[in-house]
Tab-separated table of C-alpha atoms and ligand atoms in Angstrom:
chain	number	residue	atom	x	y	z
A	1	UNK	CA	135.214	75.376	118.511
A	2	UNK	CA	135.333	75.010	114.623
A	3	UNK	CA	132.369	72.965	114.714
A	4	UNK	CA	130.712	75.793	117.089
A	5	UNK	CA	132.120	78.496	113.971
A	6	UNK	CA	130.483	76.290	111.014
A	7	UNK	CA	127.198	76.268	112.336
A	8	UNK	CA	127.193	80.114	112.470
A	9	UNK	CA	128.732	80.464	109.446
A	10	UNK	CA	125.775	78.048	108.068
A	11	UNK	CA	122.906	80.142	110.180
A	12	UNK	CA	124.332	83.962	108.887
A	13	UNK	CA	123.904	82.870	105.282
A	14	UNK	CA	120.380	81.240	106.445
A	15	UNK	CA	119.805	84.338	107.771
A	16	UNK	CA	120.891	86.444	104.953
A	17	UNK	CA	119.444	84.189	102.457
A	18	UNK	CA	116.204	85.019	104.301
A	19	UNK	CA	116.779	88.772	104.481
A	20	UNK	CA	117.046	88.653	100.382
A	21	UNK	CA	114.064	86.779	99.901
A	22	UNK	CA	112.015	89.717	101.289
A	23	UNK	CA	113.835	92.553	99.527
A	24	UNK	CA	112.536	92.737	95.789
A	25	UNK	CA	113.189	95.154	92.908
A	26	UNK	CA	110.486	95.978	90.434
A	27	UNK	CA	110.496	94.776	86.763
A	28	UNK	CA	107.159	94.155	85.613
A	29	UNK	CA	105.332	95.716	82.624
A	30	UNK	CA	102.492	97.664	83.467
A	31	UNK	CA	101.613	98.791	80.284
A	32	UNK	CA	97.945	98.017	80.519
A	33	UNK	CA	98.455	101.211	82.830
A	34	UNK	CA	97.449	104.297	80.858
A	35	UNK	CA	99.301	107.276	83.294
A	36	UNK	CA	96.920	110.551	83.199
A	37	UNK	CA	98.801	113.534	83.687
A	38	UNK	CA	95.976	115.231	85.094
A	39	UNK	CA	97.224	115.275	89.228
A	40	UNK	CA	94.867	118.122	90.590
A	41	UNK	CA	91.627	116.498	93.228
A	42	UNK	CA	88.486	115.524	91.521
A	43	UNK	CA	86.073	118.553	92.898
A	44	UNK	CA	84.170	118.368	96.402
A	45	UNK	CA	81.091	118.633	95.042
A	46	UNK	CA	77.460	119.772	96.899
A	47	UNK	CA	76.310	117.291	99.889
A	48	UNK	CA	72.832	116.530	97.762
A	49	UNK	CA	70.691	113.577	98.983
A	50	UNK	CA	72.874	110.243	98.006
A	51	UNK	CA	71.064	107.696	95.872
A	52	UNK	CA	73.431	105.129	95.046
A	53	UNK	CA	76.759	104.599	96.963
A	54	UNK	CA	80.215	102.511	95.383
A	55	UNK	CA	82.127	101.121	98.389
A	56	UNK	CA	85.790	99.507	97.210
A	57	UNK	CA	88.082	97.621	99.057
A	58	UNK	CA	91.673	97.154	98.318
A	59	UNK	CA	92.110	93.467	100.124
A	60	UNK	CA	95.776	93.992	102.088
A	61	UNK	CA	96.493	97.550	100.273
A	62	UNK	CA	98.077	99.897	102.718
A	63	UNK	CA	99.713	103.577	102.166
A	64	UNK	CA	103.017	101.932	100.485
A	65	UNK	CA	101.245	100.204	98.094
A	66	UNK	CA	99.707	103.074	96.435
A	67	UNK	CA	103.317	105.490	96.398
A	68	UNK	CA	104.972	102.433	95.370
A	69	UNK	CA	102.615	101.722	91.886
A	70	UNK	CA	102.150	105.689	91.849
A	71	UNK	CA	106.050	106.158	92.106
A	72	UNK	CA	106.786	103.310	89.568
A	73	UNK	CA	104.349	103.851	86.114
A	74	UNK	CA	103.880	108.360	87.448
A	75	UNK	CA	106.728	109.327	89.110
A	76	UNK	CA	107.283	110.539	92.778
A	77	UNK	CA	105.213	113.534	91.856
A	78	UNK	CA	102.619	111.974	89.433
A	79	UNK	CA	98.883	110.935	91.249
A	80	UNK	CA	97.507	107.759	90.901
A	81	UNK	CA	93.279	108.106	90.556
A	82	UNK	CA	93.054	106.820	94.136
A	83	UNK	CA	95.189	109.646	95.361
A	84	UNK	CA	92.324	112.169	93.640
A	85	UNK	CA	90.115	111.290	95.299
A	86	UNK	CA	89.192	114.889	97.096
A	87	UNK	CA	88.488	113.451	100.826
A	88	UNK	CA	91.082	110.926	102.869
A	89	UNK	CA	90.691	109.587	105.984
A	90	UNK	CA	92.223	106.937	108.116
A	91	UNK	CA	90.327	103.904	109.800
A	92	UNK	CA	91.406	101.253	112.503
A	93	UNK	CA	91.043	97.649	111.441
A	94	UNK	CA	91.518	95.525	114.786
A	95	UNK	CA	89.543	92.446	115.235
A	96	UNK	CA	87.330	91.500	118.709
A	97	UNK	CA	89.649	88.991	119.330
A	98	UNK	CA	93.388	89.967	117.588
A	99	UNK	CA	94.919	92.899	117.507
A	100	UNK	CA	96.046	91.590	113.760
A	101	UNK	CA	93.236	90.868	111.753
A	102	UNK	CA	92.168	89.032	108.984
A	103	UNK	CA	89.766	89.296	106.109
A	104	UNK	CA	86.918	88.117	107.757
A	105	UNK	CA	86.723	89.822	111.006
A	106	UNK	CA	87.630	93.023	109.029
A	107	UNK	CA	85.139	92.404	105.975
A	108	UNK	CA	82.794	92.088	108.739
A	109	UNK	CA	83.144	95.377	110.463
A	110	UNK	CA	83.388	96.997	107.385
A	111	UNK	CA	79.958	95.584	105.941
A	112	UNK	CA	77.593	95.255	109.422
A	113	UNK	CA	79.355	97.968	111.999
A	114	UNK	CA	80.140	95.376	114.419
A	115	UNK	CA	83.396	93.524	115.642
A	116	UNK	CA	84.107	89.979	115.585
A	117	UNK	CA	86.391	87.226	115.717
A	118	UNK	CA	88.848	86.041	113.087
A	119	UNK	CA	87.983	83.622	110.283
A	120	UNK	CA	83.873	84.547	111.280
A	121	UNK	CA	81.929	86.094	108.936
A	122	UNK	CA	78.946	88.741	109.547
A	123	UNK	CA	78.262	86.650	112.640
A	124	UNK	CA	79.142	88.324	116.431
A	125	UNK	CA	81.408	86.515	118.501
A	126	UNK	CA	78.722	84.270	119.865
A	127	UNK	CA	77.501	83.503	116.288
A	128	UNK	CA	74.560	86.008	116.091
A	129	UNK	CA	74.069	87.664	112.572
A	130	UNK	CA	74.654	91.135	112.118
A	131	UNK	CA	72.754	92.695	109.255
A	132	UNK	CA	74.978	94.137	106.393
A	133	UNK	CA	74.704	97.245	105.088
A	134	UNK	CA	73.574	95.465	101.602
A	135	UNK	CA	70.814	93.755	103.462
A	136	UNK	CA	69.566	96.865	104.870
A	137	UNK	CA	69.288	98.524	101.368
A	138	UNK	CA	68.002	95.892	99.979
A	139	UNK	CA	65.497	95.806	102.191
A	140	UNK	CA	64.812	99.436	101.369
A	141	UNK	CA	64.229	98.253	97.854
A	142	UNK	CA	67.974	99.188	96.485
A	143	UNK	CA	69.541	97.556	93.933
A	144	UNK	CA	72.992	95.729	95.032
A	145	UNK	CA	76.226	94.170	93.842
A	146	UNK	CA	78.650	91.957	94.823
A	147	UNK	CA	82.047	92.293	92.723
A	148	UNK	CA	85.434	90.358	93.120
A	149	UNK	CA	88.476	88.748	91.569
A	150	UNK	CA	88.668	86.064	94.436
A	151	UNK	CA	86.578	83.704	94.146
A	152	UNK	CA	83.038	85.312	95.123
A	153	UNK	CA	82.916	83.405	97.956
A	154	UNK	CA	85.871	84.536	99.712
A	155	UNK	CA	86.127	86.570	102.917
A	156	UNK	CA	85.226	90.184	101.805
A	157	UNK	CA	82.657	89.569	99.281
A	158	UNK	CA	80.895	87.183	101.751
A	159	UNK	CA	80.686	89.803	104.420
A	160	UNK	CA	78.399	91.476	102.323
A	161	UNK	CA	75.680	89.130	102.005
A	162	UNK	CA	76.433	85.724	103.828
A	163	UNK	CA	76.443	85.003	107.852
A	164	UNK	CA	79.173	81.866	108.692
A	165	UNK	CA	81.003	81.705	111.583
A	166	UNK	CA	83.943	80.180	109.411
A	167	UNK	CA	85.326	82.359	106.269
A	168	UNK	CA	86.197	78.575	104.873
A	169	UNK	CA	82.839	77.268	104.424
A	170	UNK	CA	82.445	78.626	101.091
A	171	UNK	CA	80.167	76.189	99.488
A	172	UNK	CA	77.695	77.180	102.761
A	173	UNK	CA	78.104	80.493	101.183
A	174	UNK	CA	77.274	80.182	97.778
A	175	UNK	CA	73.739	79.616	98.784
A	176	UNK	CA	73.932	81.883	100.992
A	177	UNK	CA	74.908	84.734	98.399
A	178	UNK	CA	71.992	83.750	95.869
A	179	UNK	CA	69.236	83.331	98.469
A	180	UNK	CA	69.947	86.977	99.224
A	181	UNK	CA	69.052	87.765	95.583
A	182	UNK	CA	71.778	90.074	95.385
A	183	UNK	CA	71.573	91.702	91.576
A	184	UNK	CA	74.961	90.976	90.309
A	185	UNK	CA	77.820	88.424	91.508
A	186	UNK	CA	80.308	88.605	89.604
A	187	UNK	CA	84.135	86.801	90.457
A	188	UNK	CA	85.088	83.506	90.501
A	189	UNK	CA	84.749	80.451	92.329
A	190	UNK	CA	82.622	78.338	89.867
A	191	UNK	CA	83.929	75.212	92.240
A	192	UNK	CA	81.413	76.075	94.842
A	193	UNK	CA	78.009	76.913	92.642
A	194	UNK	CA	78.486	73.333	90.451
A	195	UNK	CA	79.629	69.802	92.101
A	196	UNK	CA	82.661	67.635	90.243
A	197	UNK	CA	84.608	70.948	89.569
A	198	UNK	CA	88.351	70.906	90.228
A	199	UNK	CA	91.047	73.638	90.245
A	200	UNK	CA	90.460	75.163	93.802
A	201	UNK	CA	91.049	73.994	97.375
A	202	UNK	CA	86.949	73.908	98.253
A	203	UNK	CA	84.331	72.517	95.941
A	204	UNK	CA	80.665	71.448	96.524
A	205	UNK	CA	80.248	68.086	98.352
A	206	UNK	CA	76.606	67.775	97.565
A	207	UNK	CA	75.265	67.269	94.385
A	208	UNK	CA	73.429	70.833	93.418
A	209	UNK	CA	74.024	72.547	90.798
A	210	UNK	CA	73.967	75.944	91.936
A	211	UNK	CA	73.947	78.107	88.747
A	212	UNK	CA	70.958	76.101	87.178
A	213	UNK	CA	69.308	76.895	90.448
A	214	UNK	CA	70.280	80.461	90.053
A	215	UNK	CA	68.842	80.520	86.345
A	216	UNK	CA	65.637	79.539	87.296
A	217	UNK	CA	65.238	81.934	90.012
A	218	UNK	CA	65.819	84.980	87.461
A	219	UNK	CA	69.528	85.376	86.835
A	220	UNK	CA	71.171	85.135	83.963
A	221	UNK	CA	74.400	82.997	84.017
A	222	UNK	CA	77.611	84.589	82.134
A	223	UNK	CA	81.149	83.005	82.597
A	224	UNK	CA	83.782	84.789	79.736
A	225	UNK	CA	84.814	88.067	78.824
A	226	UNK	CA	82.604	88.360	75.810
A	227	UNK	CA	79.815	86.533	77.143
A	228	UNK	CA	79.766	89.635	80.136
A	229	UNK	CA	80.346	92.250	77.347
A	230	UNK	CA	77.291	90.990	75.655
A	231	UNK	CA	74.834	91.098	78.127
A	232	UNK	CA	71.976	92.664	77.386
A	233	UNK	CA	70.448	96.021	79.337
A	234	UNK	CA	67.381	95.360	81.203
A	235	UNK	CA	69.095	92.456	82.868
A	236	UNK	CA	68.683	92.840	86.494
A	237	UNK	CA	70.054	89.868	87.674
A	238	UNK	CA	73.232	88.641	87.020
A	239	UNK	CA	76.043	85.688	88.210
A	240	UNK	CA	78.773	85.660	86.217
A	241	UNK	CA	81.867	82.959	87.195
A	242	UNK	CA	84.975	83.743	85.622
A	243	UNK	CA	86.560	80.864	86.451
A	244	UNK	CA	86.428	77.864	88.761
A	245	UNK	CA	88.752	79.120	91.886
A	246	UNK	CA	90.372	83.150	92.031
A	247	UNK	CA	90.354	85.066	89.120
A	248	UNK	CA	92.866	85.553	87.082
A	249	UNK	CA	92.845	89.253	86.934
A	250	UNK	CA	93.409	89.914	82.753
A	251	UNK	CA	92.919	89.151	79.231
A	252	UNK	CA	91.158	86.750	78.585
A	253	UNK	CA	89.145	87.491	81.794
A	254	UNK	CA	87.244	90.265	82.098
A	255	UNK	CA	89.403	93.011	84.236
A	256	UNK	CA	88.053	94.588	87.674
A	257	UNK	CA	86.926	97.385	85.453
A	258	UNK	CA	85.293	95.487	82.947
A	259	UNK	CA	83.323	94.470	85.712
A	260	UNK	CA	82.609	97.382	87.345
A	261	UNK	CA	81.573	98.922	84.362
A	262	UNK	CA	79.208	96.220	83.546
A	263	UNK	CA	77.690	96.079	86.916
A	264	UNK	CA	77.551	100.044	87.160
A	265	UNK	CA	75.155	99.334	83.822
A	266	UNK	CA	72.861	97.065	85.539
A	267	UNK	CA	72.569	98.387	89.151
A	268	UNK	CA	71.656	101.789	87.773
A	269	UNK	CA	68.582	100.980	86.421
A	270	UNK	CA	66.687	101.078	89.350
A	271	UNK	CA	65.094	104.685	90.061
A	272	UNK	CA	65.538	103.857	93.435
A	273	UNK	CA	69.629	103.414	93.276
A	274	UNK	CA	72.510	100.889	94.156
A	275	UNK	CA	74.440	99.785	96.580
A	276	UNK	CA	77.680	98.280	95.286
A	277	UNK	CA	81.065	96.919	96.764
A	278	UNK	CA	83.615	95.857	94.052
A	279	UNK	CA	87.190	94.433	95.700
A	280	UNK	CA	90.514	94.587	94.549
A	281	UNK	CA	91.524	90.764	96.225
A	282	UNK	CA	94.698	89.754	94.963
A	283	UNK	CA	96.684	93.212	96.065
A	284	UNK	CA	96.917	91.335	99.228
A	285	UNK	CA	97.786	88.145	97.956
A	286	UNK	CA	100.867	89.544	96.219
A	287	UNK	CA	102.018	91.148	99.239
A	288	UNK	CA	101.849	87.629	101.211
A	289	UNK	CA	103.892	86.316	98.323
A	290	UNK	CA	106.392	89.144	98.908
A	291	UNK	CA	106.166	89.862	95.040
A	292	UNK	CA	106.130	93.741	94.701
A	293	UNK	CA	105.370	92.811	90.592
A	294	UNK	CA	101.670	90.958	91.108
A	295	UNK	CA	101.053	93.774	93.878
A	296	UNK	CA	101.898	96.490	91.985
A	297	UNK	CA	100.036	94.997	88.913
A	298	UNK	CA	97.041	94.609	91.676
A	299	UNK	CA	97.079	97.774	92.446
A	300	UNK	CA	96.915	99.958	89.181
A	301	UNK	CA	94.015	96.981	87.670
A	302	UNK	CA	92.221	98.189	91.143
A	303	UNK	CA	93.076	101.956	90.139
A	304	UNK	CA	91.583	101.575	86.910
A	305	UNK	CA	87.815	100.194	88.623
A	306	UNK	CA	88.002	103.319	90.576
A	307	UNK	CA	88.552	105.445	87.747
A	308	UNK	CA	85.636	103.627	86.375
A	309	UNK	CA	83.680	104.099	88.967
A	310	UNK	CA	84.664	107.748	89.647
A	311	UNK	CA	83.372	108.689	85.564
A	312	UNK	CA	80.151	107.048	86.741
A	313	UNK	CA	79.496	108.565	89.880
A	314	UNK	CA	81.004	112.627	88.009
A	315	UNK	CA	78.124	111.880	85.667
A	316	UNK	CA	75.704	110.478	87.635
A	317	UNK	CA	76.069	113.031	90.311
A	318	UNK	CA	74.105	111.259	92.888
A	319	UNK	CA	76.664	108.633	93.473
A	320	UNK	CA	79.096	108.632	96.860
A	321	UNK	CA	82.331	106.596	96.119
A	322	UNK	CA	84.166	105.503	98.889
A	323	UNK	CA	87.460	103.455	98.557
A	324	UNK	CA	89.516	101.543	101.033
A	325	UNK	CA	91.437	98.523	102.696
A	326	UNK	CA	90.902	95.847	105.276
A	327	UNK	CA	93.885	95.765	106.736
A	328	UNK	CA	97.789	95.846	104.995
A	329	UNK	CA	99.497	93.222	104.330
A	330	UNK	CA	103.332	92.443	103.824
A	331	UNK	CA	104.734	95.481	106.037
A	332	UNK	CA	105.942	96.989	102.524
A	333	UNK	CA	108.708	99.577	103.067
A	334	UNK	CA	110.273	101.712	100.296
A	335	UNK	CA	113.795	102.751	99.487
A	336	UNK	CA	115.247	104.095	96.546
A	337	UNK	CA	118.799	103.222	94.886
A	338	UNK	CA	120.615	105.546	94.614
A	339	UNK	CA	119.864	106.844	97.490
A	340	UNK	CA	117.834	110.234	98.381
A	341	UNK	CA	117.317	110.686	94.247
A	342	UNK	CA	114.305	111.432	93.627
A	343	UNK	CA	114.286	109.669	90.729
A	344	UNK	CA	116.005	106.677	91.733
A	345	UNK	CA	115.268	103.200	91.016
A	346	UNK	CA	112.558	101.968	94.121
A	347	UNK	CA	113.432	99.112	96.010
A	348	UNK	CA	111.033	97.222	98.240
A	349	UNK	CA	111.621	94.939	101.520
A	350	UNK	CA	108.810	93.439	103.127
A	351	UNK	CA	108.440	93.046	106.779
A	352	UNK	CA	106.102	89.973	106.834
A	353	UNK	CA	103.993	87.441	104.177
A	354	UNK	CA	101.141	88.365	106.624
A	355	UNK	CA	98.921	91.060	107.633
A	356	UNK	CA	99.744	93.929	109.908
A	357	UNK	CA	98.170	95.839	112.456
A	358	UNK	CA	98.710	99.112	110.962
A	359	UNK	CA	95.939	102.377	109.921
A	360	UNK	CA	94.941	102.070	106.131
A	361	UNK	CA	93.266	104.674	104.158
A	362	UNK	CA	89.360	106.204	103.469
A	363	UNK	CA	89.418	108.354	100.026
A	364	UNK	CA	85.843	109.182	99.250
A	365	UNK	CA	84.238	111.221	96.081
A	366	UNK	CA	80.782	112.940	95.748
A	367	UNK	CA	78.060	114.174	97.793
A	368	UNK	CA	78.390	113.519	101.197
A	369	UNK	CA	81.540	112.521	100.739
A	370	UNK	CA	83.419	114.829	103.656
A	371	UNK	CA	81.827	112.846	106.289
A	372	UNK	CA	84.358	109.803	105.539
A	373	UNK	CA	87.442	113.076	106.807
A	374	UNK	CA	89.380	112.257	110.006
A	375	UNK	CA	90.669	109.134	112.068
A	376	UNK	CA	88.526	106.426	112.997
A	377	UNK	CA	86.861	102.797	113.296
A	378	UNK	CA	86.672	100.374	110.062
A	379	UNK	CA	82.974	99.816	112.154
A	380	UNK	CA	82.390	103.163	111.021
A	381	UNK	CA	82.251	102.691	107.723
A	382	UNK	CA	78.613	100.976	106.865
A	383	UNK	CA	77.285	103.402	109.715
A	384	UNK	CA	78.256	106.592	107.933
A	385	UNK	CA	76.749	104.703	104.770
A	386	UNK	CA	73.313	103.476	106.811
A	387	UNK	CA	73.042	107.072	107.342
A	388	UNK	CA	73.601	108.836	104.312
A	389	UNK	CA	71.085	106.554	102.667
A	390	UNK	CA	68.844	107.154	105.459
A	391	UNK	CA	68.405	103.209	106.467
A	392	UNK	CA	67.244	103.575	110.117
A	393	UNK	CA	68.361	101.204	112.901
A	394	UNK	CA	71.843	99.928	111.806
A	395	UNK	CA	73.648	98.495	113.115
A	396	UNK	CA	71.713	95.455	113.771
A	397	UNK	CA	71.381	92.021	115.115
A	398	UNK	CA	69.239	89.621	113.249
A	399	UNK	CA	67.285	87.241	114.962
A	400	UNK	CA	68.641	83.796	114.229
A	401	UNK	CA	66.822	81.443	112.113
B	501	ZN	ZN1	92.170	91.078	103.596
């Protein structure tokens, strides 16, 4: 009997030990985060033809992530530039196979229109490429851009411009990425373009040098801060490697809005326009971690791209933004101590280090832009995009090589 009461003595505080592990208060400064306390919509502005369109993708960020960064550096009543966006929507993020999906299967609806099974990427079920939605535009003669603070490699990015039928083989992709001459990479992942590199869990097992191949097809190579500050306009192709795995997402490495900047700068000079998906990675990985201070600090450096982006596009006024997720990730779930103040101190517990099968959100800005309103399929996405840029026949199957 008292050996029966010790062992669930020992369990409870297992379990409890547990229970505070995913329960986390926020503490981390997010200074770099300059609050505007401008909180009215961005304008709905006239559906002119589209020339270039900005997709972004908030890897793992659901509708908790953005009230909890909004509610910690604004207020419960400030806005976030995400939540100005003047159109929302909700998509669906299944997989063919799992209900739960990951990165891949979702990357790949979101880039070719199709479904497919987990860890495969812009390849059906049976391994048949689907085109993306950056191959199609390219194909239309469309400038594009890849942009990323995983390694450039990783699921999303790859979606975009690389057929695998594992997320993992991310050497495999690396070619893949600069045979489809897209305009500007920029991420990291250095460990896959150049053999005898350490510091991430793949590397090249052959022995080419990737970014010597990539100079002497046309790009030019760029791997610090400055060195991407200091590129010079009427560069129209571009790789820049920030480091040899992920990113490190500030000072001394360029920020996602650095980037986006930069590759806004590029991209736009062609007369004929841009298509260009820039990804907020790590939100997701600090929600697997269960560490509401990375995610948070995810979040607002992926809020400050899209206010990048947005001043571009309000300028520009050809230029559809359209901003979203994958999938969530960590089940995030706000209270607030004391409780029911409104200005109370937010506390967050986490329902899993994985994904979830949840609804995330569509916010879109500029012309065209109410035709991402209502509920509906993450396969949606690159159709409503094929057809505002009037790329016929999408979505497609490519005949295998
Ligand atoms: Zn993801």
């Amino acid at each position: 009997m008292k050996s029966c009461k010790i062992f669930i003595l020992i369990i409870s505080l297992f379990l409890s030990l547990c229970v505070c592990k995913r329960s986390s208060e926020v503490s981390g400064d997010f200074s770099f985060y300059s609050p505007s306390e401008e909180k009215t919509p961005f304008p709905l502005v006239a559906p002119i033809p589209v020339k270039n369109v900005i997709l972004m993708i908030g890897d793992g960020m659901g509708f908790t992530h953005i009230v909890a960064a909004r509610t910690v550096v604004l207020g419960a009543q400030g806005r976030l530039t995400i939540e100005r966006l003047p159109v929302t929507g909700v998509i669906d993020n299944y997989a063919a196979d799992e209900f739960v999906s990951g990165s891949a299967a979702t990357a790949t609806s979101l880039a070719t229109g199709y479904k497919t099974n987990e860890k495969m990427i812009s390849v059906l079920p049976d391994g048949t490429p689907a085109l993306t939605i950056l191959e199609a535009v390219r194909e239309k003669g469309l400038s594009t851009g890849l942009v990323a603070t995983s390694t450039i490699t990783h699921a999303t990015p790859a979606a975009f411009a690389a057929h695998v039928i594992n997320r993992y083989h991310e050497a495999e992709i690396a070619e893949q990425l600069l045979k489809c001459k897209v305009n500007v990479l920029f991420g990291g992942g250095r460990a896959l373009f150049r053999p005898g590199l350490s510091g991430y869990k793949f590397r090249r097992t052959d022995d080419r040098d990737l970014i010597e191949e990539a100079r002497k097809a046309g790009y030019s190579y760029v791997e610090t801060r400055d060195e991407l500050l200091q590129l010079k306009a009427g560069t129209n192709y571009v790789l820049g490697l920030f480091n040899n795995g992920e990113m490190i997402t500030e000072y001394p490495a360029p920020t996602l809005a650095e980037m986006t900047e930069k590759a806004l700068a590029i991209l736009s000079q062609n007369e004929k326009g841009f298509f260009l998906m820039i990804e907020g990675s790590q939100i997701d990985w600090g929600s697997e971690d269960n560490d509401i201070n990375y995610t948070i600090r995810e979040q607002l450096y992926f809020d400050l791209a899209i206010q990048s982006a947005i001043r571009f596009a309000m300028n520009d006024e050809e230029t559809l933004v359209v901003v979203t997720s994958d999938h969530e990730s960590g089940g995030m779930f706000i209270s607030v101590n004391p409780p029911n103040k409104l200005d109370g101190k937010i506390n967050i517990q986490w329902g899993t280090d994985e994904h979830n099968g949840t609804a995330v959100p569509v916010f879109a800005y500029g012309p065209q832009a109410e035709r991402f309103m209502g509920w509906y399929d993450n396969t949606e996405i690159p159709k409503k995009i094929a057809n505002i840029l009037s790329v016929q026949d999408f979505p497609r199957k490519m005949i295998k090589e």
